[in-house]
Short mmCIF file of C-alpha atoms in Angstrom, two decimals:
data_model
loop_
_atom_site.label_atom_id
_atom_site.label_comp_id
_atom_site.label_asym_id
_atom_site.label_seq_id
_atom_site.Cartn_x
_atom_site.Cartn_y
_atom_site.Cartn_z
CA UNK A 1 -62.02 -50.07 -42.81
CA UNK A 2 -58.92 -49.99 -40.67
CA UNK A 3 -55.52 -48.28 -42.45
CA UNK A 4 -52.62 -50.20 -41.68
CA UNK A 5 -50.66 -53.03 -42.08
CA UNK A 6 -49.21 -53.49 -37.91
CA UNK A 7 -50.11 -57.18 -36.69
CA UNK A 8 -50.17 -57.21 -32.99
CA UNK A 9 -47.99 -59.84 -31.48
CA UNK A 10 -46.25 -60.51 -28.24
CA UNK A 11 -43.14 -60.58 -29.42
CA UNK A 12 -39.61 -58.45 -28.08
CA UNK A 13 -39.23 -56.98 -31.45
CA UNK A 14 -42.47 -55.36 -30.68
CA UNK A 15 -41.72 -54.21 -27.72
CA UNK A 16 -38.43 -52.08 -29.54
CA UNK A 17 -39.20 -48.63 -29.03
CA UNK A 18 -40.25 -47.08 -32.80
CA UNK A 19 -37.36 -44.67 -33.03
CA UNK A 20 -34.80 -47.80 -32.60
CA UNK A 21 -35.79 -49.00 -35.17
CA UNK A 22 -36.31 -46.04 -37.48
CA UNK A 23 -33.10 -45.33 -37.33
CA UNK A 24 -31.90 -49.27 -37.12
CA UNK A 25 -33.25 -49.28 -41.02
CA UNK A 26 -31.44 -45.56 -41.76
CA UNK A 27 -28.01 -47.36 -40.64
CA UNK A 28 -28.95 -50.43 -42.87
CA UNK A 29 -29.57 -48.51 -45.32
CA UNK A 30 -26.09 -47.16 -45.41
CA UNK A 31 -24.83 -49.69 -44.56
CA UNK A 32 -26.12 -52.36 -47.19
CA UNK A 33 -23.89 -49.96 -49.81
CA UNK A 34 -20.96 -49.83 -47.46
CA UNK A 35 -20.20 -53.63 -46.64
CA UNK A 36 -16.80 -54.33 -47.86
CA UNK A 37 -17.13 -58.12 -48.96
CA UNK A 38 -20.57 -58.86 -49.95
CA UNK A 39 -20.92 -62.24 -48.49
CA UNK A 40 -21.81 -60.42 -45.32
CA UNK A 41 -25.15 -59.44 -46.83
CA UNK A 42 -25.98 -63.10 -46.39
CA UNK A 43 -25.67 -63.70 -42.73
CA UNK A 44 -27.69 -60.43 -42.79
CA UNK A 45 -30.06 -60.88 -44.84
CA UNK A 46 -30.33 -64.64 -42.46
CA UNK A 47 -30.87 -62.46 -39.88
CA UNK A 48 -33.81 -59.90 -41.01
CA UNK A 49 -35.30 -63.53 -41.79
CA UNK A 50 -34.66 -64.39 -37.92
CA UNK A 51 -35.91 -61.72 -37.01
CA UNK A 52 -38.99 -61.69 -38.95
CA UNK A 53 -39.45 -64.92 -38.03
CA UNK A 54 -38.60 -64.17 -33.96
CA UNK A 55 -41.51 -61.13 -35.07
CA UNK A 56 -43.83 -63.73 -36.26
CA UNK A 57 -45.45 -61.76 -38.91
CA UNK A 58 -47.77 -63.01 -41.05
CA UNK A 59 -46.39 -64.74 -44.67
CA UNK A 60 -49.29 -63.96 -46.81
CA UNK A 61 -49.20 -59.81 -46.38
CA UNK A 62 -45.15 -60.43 -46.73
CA UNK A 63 -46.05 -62.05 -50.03
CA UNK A 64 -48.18 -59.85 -51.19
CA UNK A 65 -46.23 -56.55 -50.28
CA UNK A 66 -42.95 -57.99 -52.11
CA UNK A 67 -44.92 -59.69 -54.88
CA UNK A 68 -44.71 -56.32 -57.38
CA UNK A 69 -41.02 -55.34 -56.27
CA UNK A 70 -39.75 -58.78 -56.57
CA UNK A 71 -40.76 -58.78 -60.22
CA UNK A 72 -38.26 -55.97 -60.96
CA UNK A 73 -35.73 -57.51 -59.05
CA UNK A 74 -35.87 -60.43 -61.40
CA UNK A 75 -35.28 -58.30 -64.36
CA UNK A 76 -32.88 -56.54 -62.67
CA UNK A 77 -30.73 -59.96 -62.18
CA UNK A 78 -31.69 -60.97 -65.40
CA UNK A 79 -30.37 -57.92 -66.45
CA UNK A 80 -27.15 -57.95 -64.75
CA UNK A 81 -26.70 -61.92 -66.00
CA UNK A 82 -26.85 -60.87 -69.31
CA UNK A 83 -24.75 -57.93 -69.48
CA UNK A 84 -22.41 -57.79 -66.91
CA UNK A 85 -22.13 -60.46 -64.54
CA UNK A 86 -23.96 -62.45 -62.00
CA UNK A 87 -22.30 -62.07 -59.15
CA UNK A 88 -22.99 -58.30 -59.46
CA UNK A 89 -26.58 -59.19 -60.09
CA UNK A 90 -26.64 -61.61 -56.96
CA UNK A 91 -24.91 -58.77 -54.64
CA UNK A 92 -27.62 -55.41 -56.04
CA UNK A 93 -30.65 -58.39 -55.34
CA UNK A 94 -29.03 -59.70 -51.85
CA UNK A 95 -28.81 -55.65 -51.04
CA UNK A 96 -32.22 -55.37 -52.11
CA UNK A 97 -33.39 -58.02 -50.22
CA UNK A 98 -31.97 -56.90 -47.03
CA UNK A 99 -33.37 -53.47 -47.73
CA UNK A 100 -36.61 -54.56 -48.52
CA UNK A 101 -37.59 -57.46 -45.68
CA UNK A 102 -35.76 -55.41 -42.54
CA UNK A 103 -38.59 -52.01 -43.77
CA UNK A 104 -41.57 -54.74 -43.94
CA UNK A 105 -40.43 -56.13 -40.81
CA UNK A 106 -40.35 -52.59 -39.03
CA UNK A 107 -43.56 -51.91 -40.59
CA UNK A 108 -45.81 -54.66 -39.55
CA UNK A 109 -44.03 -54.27 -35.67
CA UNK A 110 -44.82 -50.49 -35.44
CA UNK A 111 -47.91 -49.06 -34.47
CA UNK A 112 -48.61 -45.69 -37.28
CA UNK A 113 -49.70 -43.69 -34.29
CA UNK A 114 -45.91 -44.82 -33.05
CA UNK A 115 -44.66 -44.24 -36.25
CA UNK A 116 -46.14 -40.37 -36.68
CA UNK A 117 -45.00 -39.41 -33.07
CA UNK A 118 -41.00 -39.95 -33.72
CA UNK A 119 -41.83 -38.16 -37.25
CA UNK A 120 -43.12 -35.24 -35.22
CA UNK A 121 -39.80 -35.43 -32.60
CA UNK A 122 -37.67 -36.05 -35.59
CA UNK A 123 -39.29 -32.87 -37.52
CA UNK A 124 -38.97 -30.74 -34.14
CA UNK A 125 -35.77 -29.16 -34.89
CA UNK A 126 -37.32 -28.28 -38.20
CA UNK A 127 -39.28 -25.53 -36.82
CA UNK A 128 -36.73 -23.04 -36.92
CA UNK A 129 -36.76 -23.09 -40.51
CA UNK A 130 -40.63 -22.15 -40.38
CA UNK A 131 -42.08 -25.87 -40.54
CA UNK A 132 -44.59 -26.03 -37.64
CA UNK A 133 -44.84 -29.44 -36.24
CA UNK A 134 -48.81 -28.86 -34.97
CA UNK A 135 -49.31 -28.03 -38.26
CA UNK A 136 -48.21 -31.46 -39.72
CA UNK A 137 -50.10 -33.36 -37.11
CA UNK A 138 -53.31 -31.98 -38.01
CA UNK A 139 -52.75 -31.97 -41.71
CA UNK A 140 -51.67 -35.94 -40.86
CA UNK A 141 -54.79 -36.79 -38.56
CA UNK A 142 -57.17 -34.87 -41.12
CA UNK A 143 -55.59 -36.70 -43.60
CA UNK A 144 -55.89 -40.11 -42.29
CA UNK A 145 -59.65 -40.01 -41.50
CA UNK A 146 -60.78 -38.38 -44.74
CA UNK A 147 -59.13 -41.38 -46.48
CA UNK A 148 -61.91 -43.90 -46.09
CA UNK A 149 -64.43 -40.95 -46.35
CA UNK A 150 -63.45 -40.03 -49.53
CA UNK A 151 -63.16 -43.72 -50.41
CA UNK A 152 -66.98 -44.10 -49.86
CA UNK A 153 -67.46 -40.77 -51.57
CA UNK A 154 -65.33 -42.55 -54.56
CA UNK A 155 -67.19 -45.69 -55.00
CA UNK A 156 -70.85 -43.68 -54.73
CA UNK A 157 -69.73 -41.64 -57.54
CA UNK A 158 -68.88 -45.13 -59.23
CA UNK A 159 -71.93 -46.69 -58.81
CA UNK A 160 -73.68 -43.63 -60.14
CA UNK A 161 -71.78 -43.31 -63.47
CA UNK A 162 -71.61 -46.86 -63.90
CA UNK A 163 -75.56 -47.15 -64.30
CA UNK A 164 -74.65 -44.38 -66.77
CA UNK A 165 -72.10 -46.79 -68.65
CA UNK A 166 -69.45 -44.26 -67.49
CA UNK A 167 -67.59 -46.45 -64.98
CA UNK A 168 -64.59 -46.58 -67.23
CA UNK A 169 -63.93 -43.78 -68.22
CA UNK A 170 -61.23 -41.72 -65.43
CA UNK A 171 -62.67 -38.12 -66.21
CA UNK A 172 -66.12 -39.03 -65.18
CA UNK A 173 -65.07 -40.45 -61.70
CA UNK A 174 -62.22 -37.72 -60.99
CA UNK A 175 -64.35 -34.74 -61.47
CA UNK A 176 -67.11 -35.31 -59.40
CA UNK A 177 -64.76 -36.70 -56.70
CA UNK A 178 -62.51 -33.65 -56.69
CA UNK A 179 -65.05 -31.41 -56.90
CA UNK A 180 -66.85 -33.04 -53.53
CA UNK A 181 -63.65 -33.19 -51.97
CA UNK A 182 -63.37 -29.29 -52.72
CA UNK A 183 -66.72 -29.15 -51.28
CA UNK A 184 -66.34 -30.60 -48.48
CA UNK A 185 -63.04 -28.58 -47.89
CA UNK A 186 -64.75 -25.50 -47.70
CA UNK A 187 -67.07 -26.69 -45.06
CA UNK A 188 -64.34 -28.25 -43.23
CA UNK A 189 -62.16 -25.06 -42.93
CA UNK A 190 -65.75 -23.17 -42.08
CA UNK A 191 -65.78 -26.22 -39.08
CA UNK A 192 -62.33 -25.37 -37.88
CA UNK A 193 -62.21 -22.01 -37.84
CA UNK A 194 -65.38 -22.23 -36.14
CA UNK A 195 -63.96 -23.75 -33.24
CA UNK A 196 -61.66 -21.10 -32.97
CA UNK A 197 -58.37 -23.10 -34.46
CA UNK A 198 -55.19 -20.82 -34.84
CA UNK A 199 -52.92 -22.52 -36.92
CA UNK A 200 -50.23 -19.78 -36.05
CA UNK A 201 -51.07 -19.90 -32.16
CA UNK A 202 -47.44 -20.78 -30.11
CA UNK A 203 -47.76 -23.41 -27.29
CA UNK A 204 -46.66 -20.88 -24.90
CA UNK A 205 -49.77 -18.76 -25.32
CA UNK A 206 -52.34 -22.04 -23.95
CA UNK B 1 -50.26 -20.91 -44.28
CA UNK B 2 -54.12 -20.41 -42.90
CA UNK B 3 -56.62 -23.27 -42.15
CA UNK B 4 -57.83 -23.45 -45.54
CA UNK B 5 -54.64 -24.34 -47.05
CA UNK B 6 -53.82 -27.13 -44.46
CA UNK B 7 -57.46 -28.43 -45.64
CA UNK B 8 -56.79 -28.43 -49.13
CA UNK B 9 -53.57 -30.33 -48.65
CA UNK B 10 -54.67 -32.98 -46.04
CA UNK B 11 -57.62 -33.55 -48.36
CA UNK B 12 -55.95 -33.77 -51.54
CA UNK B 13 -53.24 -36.24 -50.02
CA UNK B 14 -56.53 -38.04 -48.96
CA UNK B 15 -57.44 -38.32 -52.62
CA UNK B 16 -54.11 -39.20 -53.93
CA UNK B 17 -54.37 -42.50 -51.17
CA UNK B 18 -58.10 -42.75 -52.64
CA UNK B 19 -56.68 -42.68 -56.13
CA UNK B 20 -54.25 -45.83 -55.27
CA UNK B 21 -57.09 -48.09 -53.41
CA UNK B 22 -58.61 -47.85 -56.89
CA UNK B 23 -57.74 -51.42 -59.14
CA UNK B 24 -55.82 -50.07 -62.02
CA UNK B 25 -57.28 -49.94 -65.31
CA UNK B 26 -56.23 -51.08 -68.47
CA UNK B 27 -56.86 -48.58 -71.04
CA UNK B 28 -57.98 -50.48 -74.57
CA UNK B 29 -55.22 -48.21 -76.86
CA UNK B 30 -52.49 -48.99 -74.50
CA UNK B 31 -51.73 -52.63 -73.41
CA UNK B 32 -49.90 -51.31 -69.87
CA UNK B 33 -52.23 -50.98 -66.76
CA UNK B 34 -52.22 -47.70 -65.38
CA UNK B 35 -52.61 -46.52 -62.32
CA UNK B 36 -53.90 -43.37 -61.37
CA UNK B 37 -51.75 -42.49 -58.33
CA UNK B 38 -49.18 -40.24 -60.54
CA UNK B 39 -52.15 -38.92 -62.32
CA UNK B 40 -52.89 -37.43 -58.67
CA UNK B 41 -49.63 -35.92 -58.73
CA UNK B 42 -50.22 -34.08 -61.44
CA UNK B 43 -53.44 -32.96 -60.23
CA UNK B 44 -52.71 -32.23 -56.75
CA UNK B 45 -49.79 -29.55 -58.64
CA UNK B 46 -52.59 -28.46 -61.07
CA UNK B 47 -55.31 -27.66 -59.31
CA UNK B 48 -53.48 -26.42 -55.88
CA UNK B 49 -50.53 -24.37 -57.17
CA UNK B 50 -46.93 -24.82 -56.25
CA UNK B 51 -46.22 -24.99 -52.50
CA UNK B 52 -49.75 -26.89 -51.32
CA UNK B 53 -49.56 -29.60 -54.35
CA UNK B 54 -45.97 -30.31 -53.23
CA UNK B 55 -46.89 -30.49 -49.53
CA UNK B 56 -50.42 -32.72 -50.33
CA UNK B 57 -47.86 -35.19 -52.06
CA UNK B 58 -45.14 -34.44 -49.21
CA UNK B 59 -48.21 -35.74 -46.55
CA UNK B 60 -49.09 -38.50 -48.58
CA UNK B 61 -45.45 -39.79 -48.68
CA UNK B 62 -44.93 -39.28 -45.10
CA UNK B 63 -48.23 -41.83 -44.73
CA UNK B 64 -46.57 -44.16 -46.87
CA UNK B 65 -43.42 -44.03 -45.13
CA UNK B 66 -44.97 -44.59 -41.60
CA UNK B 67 -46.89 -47.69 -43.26
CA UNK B 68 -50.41 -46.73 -44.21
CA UNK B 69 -50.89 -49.05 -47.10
CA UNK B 70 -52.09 -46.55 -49.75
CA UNK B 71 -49.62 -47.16 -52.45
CA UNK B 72 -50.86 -48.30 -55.58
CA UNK B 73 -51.80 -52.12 -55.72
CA UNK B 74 -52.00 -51.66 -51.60
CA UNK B 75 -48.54 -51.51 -50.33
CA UNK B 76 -46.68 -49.13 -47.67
CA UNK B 77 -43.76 -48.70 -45.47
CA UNK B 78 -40.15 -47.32 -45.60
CA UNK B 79 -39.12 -50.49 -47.94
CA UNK B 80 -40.79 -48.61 -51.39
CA UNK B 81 -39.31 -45.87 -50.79
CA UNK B 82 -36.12 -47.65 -50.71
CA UNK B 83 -36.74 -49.78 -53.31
CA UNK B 84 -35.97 -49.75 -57.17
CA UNK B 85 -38.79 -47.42 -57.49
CA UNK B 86 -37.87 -45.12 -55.28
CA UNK B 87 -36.40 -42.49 -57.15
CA UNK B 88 -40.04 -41.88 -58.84
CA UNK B 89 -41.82 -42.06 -55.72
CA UNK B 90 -39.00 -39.45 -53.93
CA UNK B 91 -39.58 -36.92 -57.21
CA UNK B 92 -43.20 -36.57 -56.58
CA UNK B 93 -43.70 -33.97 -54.36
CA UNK B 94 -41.02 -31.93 -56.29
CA UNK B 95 -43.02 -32.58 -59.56
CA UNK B 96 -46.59 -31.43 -58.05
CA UNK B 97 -44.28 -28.34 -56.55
CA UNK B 98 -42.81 -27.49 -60.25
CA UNK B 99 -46.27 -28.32 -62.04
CA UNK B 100 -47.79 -25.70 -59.77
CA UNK B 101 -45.62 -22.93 -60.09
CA UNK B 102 -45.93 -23.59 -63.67
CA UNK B 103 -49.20 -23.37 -63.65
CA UNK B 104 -49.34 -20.63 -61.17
CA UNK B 105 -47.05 -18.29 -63.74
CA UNK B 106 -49.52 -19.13 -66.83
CA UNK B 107 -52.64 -18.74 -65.06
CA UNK B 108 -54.14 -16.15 -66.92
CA UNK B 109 -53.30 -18.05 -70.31
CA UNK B 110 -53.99 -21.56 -69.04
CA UNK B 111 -56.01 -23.68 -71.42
CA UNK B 112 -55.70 -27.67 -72.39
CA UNK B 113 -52.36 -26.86 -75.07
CA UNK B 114 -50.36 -25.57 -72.02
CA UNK B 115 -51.90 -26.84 -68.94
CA UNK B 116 -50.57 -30.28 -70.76
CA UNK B 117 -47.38 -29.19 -71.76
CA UNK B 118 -47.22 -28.48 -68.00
CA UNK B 119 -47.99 -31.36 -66.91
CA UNK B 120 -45.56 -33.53 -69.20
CA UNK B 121 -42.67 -31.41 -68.00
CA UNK B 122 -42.62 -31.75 -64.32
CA UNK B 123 -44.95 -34.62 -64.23
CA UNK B 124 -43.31 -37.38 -67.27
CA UNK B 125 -39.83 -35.27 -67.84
CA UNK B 126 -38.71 -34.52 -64.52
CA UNK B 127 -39.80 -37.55 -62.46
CA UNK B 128 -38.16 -39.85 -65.24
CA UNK B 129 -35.14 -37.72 -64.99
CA UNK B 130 -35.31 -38.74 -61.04
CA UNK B 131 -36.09 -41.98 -61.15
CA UNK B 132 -34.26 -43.52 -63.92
CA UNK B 133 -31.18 -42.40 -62.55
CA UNK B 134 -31.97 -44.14 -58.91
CA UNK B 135 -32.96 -47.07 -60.36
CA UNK B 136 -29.55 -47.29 -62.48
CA UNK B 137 -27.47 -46.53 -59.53
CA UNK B 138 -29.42 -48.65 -56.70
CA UNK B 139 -29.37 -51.74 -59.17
CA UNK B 140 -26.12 -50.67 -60.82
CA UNK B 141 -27.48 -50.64 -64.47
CA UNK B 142 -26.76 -48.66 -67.04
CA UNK B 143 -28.37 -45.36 -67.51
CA UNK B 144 -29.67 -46.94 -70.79
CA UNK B 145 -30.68 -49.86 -69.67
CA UNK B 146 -32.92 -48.56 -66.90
CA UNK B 147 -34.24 -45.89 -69.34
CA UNK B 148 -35.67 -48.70 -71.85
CA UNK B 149 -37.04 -50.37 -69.18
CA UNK B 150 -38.97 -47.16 -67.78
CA UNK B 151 -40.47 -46.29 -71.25
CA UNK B 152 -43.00 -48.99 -71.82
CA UNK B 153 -45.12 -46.36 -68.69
CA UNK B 154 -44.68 -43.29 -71.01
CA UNK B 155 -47.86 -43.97 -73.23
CA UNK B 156 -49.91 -44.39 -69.80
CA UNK B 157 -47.88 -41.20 -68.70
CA UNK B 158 -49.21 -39.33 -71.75
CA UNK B 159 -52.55 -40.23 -71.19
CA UNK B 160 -52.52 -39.09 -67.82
CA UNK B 161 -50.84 -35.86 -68.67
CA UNK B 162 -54.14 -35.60 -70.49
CA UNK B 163 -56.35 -36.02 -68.39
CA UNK B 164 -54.39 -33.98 -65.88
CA UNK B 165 -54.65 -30.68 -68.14
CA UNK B 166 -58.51 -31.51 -69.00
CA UNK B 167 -59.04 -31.53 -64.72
CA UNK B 168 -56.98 -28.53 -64.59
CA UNK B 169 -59.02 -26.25 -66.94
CA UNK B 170 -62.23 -27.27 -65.88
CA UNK B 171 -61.21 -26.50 -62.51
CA UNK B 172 -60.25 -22.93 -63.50
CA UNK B 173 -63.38 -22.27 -64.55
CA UNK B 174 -65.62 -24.26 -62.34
CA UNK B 175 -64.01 -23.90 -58.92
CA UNK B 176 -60.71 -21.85 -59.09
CA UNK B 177 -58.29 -21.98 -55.74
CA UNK B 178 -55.31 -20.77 -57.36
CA UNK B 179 -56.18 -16.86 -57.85
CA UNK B 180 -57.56 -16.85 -54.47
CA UNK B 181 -54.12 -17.54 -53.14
CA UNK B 182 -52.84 -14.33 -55.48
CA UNK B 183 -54.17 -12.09 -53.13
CA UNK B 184 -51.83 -10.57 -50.49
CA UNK B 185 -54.61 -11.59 -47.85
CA UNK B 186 -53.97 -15.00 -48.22
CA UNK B 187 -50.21 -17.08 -47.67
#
């Protein structure tokens, strides 16, 4: 099971180091709410489409990662056609739209592992108000690989209760799986500590 | 905070993620398919107290926001959390925070009456009152307008609620983290 939805490609966009782009999308997002004439939004929103197409990642994830938002944004026109006017609706949906396709695209070009290490630079400066950014990166790591464990652990637990005609029902298939996972946190932490982890260690002290 | 509670908050964003892999299912009473990712808010609050529920849902944001696809119905990146739904996704870690430290003050009286009471304040009342706002400003609706449209969830909401105080009281009894953490030892 691999967690993730980066496509590799040779592409330049790739190649854009993940912080550009991080805060590329912060500045659209300010930006999108900012533009004085909305008409711009559509030789942007051309653009994100360029470059998603320059990208060259793949339509049928796009599809399926707009499909649920792009029902709302319907509405949401709908809404606005209705009640106050269209062109409103047609700038909040282009605004949307922009929004929406420039986060996919910087999604399926960056690496997570990418991703997490300009988190960890970005959270740096946080430290002085007591967040510890070694901390975070083991909670994230731990985290990441207990996901498809406790995904196994979750459909066990279903096959059990299903031969008990309990499959349905939520209550049967939380409890066991939150107890396990309280389980197996104990015996984790034992593991750690084991090892002789100190969470509160400073670098300086290696 | 010691090992243990950096376990107990990686894990319980890894069930929260495990909890949106899960197809959603359609309860019989209540025509709108649920899923049980906010349910795991509510637990993650419940069961771990104030400052570790709010972080497991903090983590599990973060992994959305980097683009692990664990999202309900298999989606990721920064583009839901910028989206219409935003607001409600943004209010989660706050809610599991407040359900906690409500929990945490009325431990020693917790049973199902309160623990769901809890859970329909910060978990229903407090994430609405974040996202309905964001979704009337970011698609410049009326306040109104986007609450009507959030309602038809609240029934699924309740249910959860439910099912979030039943977990919580078991819990208390059958494996209880949150008087551990009472004692100075621990932080």
């Amino acid at each position: 099971m691999t967690l993730g939805l980066y496509v590799h490609r040779e592409t330049p966009i790739h190649r854009v180091p993940a912080a550009v782009k991080v805060l590329t999308l912060v500045a659209a997002g300010v930006g999108v709410f900012l533009v004085p004439n909305p008409l711009w939004l559509v030789p942007a929103l051309a653009a994100v489409v360029g470059l998603m197409v320059l990208a060259r990642v793949p339509l049928g994830e796009t599809l399926r990662q707009l499909r649920p938002v792009a029902v709302l944004i319907v509405v949401i026109f709908l809404v606005h056609g209705w009640f106050t006017s269209w062109t409103l609706g047609f700038l909040v949906v282009l605004r949307f739209a922009v929004l929406l396709l420039l986060a996919l695209l910087v999604t399926f070009t960056t690496r997570i592992s990418e991703m997490i290490e300009v988190l960890e630079r970005g959270f740096r400066p946080l430290a002085v108000f007591g967040v510890n950014p070694e901390k975070l990166s083991l909670m994230l790591s731990l985290t990441l690989r207990f996901i498809p464990l406790l995904f196994e652990k979750f459909q066990e637990i279903r096959e059990a209760q299903r031969a008990r005609g309990l499959d349905r029902n939520i209550l049967a298939l939380l409890m066991p799986l939150l107890i396990k996972t309280l389980k197996m946190a104990g015996d984790l932490t034992d593991a750690i500590d084991a090892r002789g982890y100190d969470p509160d260690r400073k670098p300086t002290d290696r | 905070m010691n090992t243990r509670d950096m376990v107990y908050v990686a894990l319980f964003a890894a069930v929260v993620a495990v909890l949106g892999l899960f197809p959603p299912i359609v309860l019989p009473v209540v025509a709108v398919p649920i899923t049980a990712q906010s349910l795991g808010v509510m637990v993650a609050g419940s069961v771990l107290g104030a400052r570790r529920g709010g972080l497991a849902i903090l983590l599990f944001l973060i992994l959305v926001a980097v683009g692990v696809p664990i999202l309900a119905g298999g989606r990721g990146g920064f583009g839901v959390l910028l989206g219409p739904g935003g607001g409600f996704l943004l209010s989660w870690p706050i809610a599991a925070f407040l359900i906690g430290l409500m929990v945490e003050r009325n431990w020693r009286r917790l049973n199902i009456v309160v623990a769901f009471l809890i859970n329909v304040i910060g978990g229903i009342l407090f994430v609405y009152a974040c996202g309905v706002p964001w979704v009337a400003v970011f698609a410049e609706i009326g306040l109104g307008k986007a609450l009507i449209g959030s309602l038809g969830f609240i029934p699924g909401d309740l249910v959860k609620a439910a099912i979030a105080a039943l977990v919580a009281v078991t819990l208390k009894r059958a494996y209880p983290i949150i008087e551990v953490r009472q004692s100075p030892a621990a932080e």
